[in-house]
Amino acid sequence: MTTNSVYLTKQFQHSSSLVFKAFTTPEYVMQWFGPINTKMVNAVMTFEVGGTYAFELERPDGSTFSIKGEYTVIEPPYRLEFTVSYEGLPAAIAKPSVVTIVLEALEEGTELRFQQAFTTLPANMEGRTKSWELMFERLGQLEL
């Protein structure tokens, strides 16, 4: 493990195929993805290796920022990798990264192993970890 990464493990009651779908379907992603106090207002996804995604998020003051990237590995329903870039955030916060998601089927539900790896250490790693934890809590509450 590197110190330039966020690592999380989370268990869901849903099957790995449903958890995978929550990461790969715009109408589901819009319900759980994004930092606290933001609302996703648009999600465009071309879900294929080499395909891209673009999420537009709105802050309470009405200003927006975007999270964009490219899918690099897609192995349904067990593995997903994609790049993450930010637009509209301060440079100290908006470091590019690579996210790796591994899903493992359990007797009841799924275990998610998550890593967000940065080439350069970004500001507020603890806040990033907390943000992903909150997002995964919202994902776990979805009716899939």
mmCIF file of C-alpha atoms in Angstrom:
data_model
loop_
_atom_site.group_PDB
_atom_site.id
_atom_site.type_symbol
_atom_site.label_atom_id
_atom_site.label_comp_id
_atom_site.label_asym_id
_atom_site.label_seq_id
_atom_site.Cartn_x
_atom_site.Cartn_y
_atom_site.Cartn_z
ATOM 1 C CA MET A 1 0.000 0.000 0.000
ATOM 2 C CA THR A 2 1.134 3.519 -0.708
ATOM 3 C CA THR A 3 0.468 6.666 1.280
ATOM 4 C CA ASN A 4 -0.725 8.307 -1.938
ATOM 5 C CA SER A 5 -3.845 6.126 -1.953
ATOM 6 C CA VAL A 6 -7.229 5.853 -0.319
ATOM 7 C CA TYR A 7 -8.077 2.236 0.604
ATOM 8 C CA LEU A 8 -11.516 1.094 1.750
ATOM 9 C CA THR A 9 -13.367 -2.172 2.178
ATOM 10 C CA LYS A 10 -17.161 -2.230 2.406
ATOM 11 C CA GLN A 11 -19.773 -4.981 2.465
ATOM 12 C CA PHE A 12 -23.095 -4.629 0.686
ATOM 13 C CA GLN A 13 -26.239 -6.727 0.948
ATOM 14 C CA HIS A 14 -26.599 -6.667 -2.850
ATOM 15 C CA SER A 15 -25.075 -9.142 -5.313
ATOM 16 C CA SER A 16 -21.822 -8.188 -7.052
ATOM 17 C CA SER A 17 -23.721 -7.715 -10.332
ATOM 18 C CA LEU A 18 -26.044 -5.165 -8.689
ATOM 19 C CA VAL A 19 -23.172 -3.311 -6.982
ATOM 20 C CA PHE A 20 -21.320 -3.269 -10.312
ATOM 21 C CA LYS A 21 -24.460 -1.856 -11.944
ATOM 22 C CA ALA A 22 -24.543 0.928 -9.334
ATOM 23 C CA PHE A 23 -21.106 2.051 -10.583
ATOM 24 C CA THR A 24 -21.910 1.741 -14.281
ATOM 25 C CA THR A 25 -25.449 3.068 -14.779
ATOM 26 C CA PRO A 26 -26.018 6.854 -14.819
ATOM 27 C CA GLU A 27 -29.374 6.783 -13.020
ATOM 28 C CA TYR A 28 -27.824 4.874 -10.102
ATOM 29 C CA VAL A 29 -24.544 6.828 -10.038
ATOM 30 C CA MET A 30 -26.522 10.076 -9.813
ATOM 31 C CA GLN A 31 -28.162 8.857 -6.604
ATOM 32 C CA TRP A 32 -25.025 8.100 -4.581
ATOM 33 C CA PHE A 33 -21.902 9.622 -6.124
ATOM 34 C CA GLY A 34 -20.440 12.935 -5.020
ATOM 35 C CA PRO A 35 -19.027 14.689 -1.991
ATOM 36 C CA ILE A 36 -21.343 15.646 0.837
ATOM 37 C CA ASN A 37 -23.345 18.818 0.189
ATOM 38 C CA THR A 38 -23.219 18.343 -3.574
ATOM 39 C CA LYS A 39 -25.833 17.156 -6.017
ATOM 40 C CA MET A 40 -25.053 15.444 -9.296
ATOM 41 C CA VAL A 41 -26.874 17.294 -12.030
ATOM 42 C CA ASN A 42 -25.582 15.396 -15.053
ATOM 43 C CA ALA A 43 -23.927 12.046 -15.745
ATOM 44 C CA VAL A 44 -22.754 10.973 -19.186
ATOM 45 C CA MET A 45 -21.118 7.567 -19.500
ATOM 46 C CA THR A 46 -19.744 5.614 -22.455
ATOM 47 C CA PHE A 47 -19.247 2.343 -20.633
ATOM 48 C CA GLU A 48 -16.543 0.459 -22.539
ATOM 49 C CA VAL A 49 -12.775 0.156 -22.215
ATOM 50 C CA GLY A 50 -11.455 3.452 -23.549
ATOM 51 C CA GLY A 51 -14.867 5.037 -23.025
ATOM 52 C CA THR A 52 -15.296 8.121 -20.902
ATOM 53 C CA TYR A 53 -17.556 9.502 -18.229
ATOM 54 C CA ALA A 54 -18.340 13.048 -17.134
ATOM 55 C CA PHE A 55 -20.199 13.949 -13.943
ATOM 56 C CA GLU A 56 -21.311 17.507 -13.237
ATOM 57 C CA LEU A 57 -21.888 18.307 -9.576
ATOM 58 C CA GLU A 58 -23.501 21.350 -7.995
ATOM 59 C CA ARG A 59 -22.565 22.917 -4.649
ATOM 60 C CA PRO A 60 -25.180 24.517 -2.349
ATOM 61 C CA ASP A 61 -24.176 27.974 -3.644
ATOM 62 C CA GLY A 62 -25.065 26.900 -7.212
ATOM 63 C CA SER A 63 -21.502 26.705 -8.512
ATOM 64 C CA THR A 64 -20.489 23.535 -10.324
ATOM 65 C CA PHE A 65 -17.453 21.348 -10.887
ATOM 66 C CA SER A 66 -16.848 18.249 -12.989
ATOM 67 C CA ILE A 67 -15.336 14.841 -12.425
ATOM 68 C CA LYS A 68 -14.237 13.120 -15.621
ATOM 69 C CA GLY A 69 -12.256 10.093 -16.637
ATOM 70 C CA GLU A 70 -11.709 7.072 -18.818
ATOM 71 C CA TYR A 71 -12.551 3.425 -18.215
ATOM 72 C CA THR A 72 -9.359 1.347 -18.427
ATOM 73 C CA VAL A 73 -10.493 -2.080 -17.116
ATOM 74 C CA ILE A 74 -14.019 -3.513 -17.205
ATOM 75 C CA GLU A 75 -14.542 -7.089 -16.006
ATOM 76 C CA PRO A 76 -18.222 -7.433 -15.017
ATOM 77 C CA PRO A 77 -19.237 -7.969 -12.314
ATOM 78 C CA TYR A 78 -15.946 -8.145 -10.414
ATOM 79 C CA ARG A 79 -13.464 -5.459 -11.459
ATOM 80 C CA LEU A 80 -13.548 -1.881 -12.661
ATOM 81 C CA GLU A 81 -10.738 0.639 -13.139
ATOM 82 C CA PHE A 82 -10.969 4.219 -14.309
ATOM 83 C CA THR A 83 -9.059 7.465 -14.247
ATOM 84 C CA VAL A 84 -10.350 10.480 -12.339
ATOM 85 C CA SER A 85 -9.717 14.130 -13.225
ATOM 86 C CA TYR A 86 -11.338 17.201 -11.729
ATOM 87 C CA GLU A 87 -12.337 20.501 -13.338
ATOM 88 C CA GLY A 88 -13.427 23.542 -11.379
ATOM 89 C CA LEU A 89 -11.594 22.702 -8.147
ATOM 90 C CA PRO A 90 -8.404 24.266 -6.719
ATOM 91 C CA ALA A 91 -5.227 22.605 -8.049
ATOM 92 C CA ALA A 92 -4.234 21.448 -4.544
ATOM 93 C CA ILE A 93 -7.445 19.414 -4.339
ATOM 94 C CA ALA A 94 -7.817 18.371 -7.962
ATOM 95 C CA LYS A 95 -5.010 15.841 -8.355
ATOM 96 C CA PRO A 96 -5.643 13.191 -11.050
ATOM 97 C CA SER A 97 -5.913 9.595 -9.878
ATOM 98 C CA VAL A 98 -6.794 6.014 -10.785
ATOM 99 C CA VAL A 99 -9.627 4.144 -9.059
ATOM 100 C CA THR A 100 -9.646 0.352 -8.789
ATOM 101 C CA ILE A 101 -12.758 -1.472 -7.594
ATOM 102 C CA VAL A 102 -12.757 -5.205 -6.909
ATOM 103 C CA LEU A 103 -16.019 -6.920 -5.976
ATOM 104 C CA GLU A 104 -16.095 -10.337 -4.327
ATOM 105 C CA ALA A 105 -19.296 -12.337 -3.997
ATOM 106 C CA LEU A 106 -20.025 -13.418 -0.433
ATOM 107 C CA GLU A 107 -22.556 -15.959 0.826
ATOM 108 C CA GLU A 108 -24.851 -13.014 1.401
ATOM 109 C CA GLY A 109 -23.952 -9.925 -0.559
ATOM 110 C CA THR A 110 -20.693 -8.503 -1.836
ATOM 111 C CA GLU A 111 -17.415 -7.199 -0.501
ATOM 112 C CA LEU A 112 -16.043 -4.120 -2.250
ATOM 113 C CA ARG A 113 -12.310 -3.391 -2.131
ATOM 114 C CA PHE A 114 -11.567 0.140 -3.253
ATOM 115 C CA GLN A 115 -8.369 2.040 -4.011
ATOM 116 C CA GLN A 116 -7.907 5.567 -5.330
ATOM 117 C CA ALA A 117 -4.222 6.007 -6.202
ATOM 118 C CA PHE A 118 -2.665 9.428 -6.774
ATOM 119 C CA THR A 119 0.683 10.081 -8.459
ATOM 120 C CA THR A 120 1.137 13.149 -6.273
ATOM 121 C CA LEU A 121 -0.161 13.337 -2.725
ATOM 122 C CA PRO A 122 -3.254 15.578 -2.778
ATOM 123 C CA ALA A 123 -4.430 17.834 0.006
ATOM 124 C CA ASN A 124 -6.757 16.369 2.643
ATOM 125 C CA MET A 125 -6.396 12.600 2.190
ATOM 126 C CA GLU A 126 -8.484 12.052 5.342
ATOM 127 C CA GLY A 127 -11.312 14.089 3.834
ATOM 128 C CA ARG A 128 -11.152 12.037 0.641
ATOM 129 C CA THR A 129 -11.442 8.821 2.632
ATOM 130 C CA LYS A 130 -14.422 10.175 4.559
ATOM 131 C CA SER A 131 -16.060 11.328 1.324
ATOM 132 C CA TRP A 132 -15.820 7.826 -0.209
ATOM 133 C CA GLU A 133 -17.117 6.261 3.024
ATOM 134 C CA LEU A 134 -20.186 8.517 2.908
ATOM 135 C CA MET A 135 -20.745 7.800 -0.782
ATOM 136 C CA PHE A 136 -20.566 4.045 -0.154
ATOM 137 C CA GLU A 137 -23.083 4.447 2.692
ATOM 138 C CA ARG A 138 -25.493 6.089 0.215
ATOM 139 C CA LEU A 139 -24.787 3.356 -2.343
ATOM 140 C CA GLY A 140 -25.623 0.703 0.274
ATOM 141 C CA GLN A 141 -29.003 2.322 0.867
ATOM 142 C CA LEU A 142 -30.056 2.226 -2.796
ATOM 143 C CA GLU A 143 -32.904 0.050 -3.930
ATOM 144 C CA LEU A 144 -31.139 -1.815 -6.728
#
